[in-house]
């Protein structure tokens, strides 16, 4: 079964026990499934496995001390707790389970546990007699009563020679269970490439041809795709917007640059391509080396047609699902249907950019979406909401069972 933890942030707490060696494999499995992993180790855990090993595997410094000025200068411990979608303590020793149940905050791991608002999971590992002992049973019951998920332990022969329940579940099983704790997004595991914003076509070193696109629609789509579980590459023309979290953004200037970046992003793997960008249809034939001086009453700039990015992507033999936009000021739906056909798109979202209350620059939009054999009107709403609606239309086209 495919384990999918795309875009999930997992804080892995390792406590002291021989099973700590399995946590190295666990980090790898979680990352292979798409999660970002940060590791916190108790002092006892550091006796069994080195922080350096976990740092190499997770790709991030390992946190061990509650009062560490150097670590706090980076991602502070409260920030780290808030960052995590899920905190997993694996292995969870009898000692750490007792401290979690008692609500202690006497080291970094227990403090983070208390401060983390996300899903809480423990994977117990200890001697079989300790596992069945009354204090441990009561502590586990107490954690279960607070909504903590307890994974395992498994039964079998133990490092101490005993046989019984107390072995930590295998890393692959833990990763699978963690994935199951997240609601699956409608685009879980899909790779999405989005173009957004305007392009700038230089005339000379100080002037360019461009348009009014602010990038808001494309950025809202990037955010909505991430929320739906996709991995998103956002190819952005010059805009003044912050990059949505967990989105890989590549800045470009001209249409030719946008085309080149789009082609390589699609070649790297792309399931869905969404062309929100307002790409300049024409560019100056030549770019003057120096600022053009005023020499007469009129100036003629010759323009040449730019390549069509979305049509180029749609013509690839390995084409992804391709969604275009149509910005029109009249006969909006008619022109959009023509673009759907002529550019060989799977879907097109058309908006009336003659309206001041939607379209370019506005925080709101309204559109009609067309695909082969269907259409859907999306009434005026904030671009963030319109983006979510469009994402669910795309998801349903890709996977009709949704
Ligand atoms: O950025 P905002 O301020 O939020 O505004 C949002 C928006 C109005 C820009 C957006 O909703 C929108 O309509 N984007 C498409 C703009 C556009 O260029 O439309 P078009 O009808 O000219 O182009 C049709 C499609 O072909 C578009 O998907 C466009 O990205 C694509 N195209 C066009 C020309 C070209 N050379 N390459 C392309 O890929």
CSV table of C-alpha atoms in Angstrom, one decimal, residues 120 133 173 207-208 279 308 347 371 378:
chain,number,residue,atom,x,y,z
A,120,UNK,CA,-0.3,13.0,19.5
A,133,UNK,CA,2.7,-3.5,35.2
A,173,UNK,CA,4.0,0.0,10.0
A,207,UNK,CA,10.9,49.9,-19.7
A,208,UNK,CA,8.7,46.9,-20.4
A,279,UNK,CA,1.3,36.0,-20.1
A,308,UNK,CA,1.9,29.9,-25.9
A,347,UNK,CA,-10.5,22.5,-18.4
A,371,UNK,CA,-14.5,21.0,-19.6
A,378,UNK,CA,-18.5,29.8,-9.4
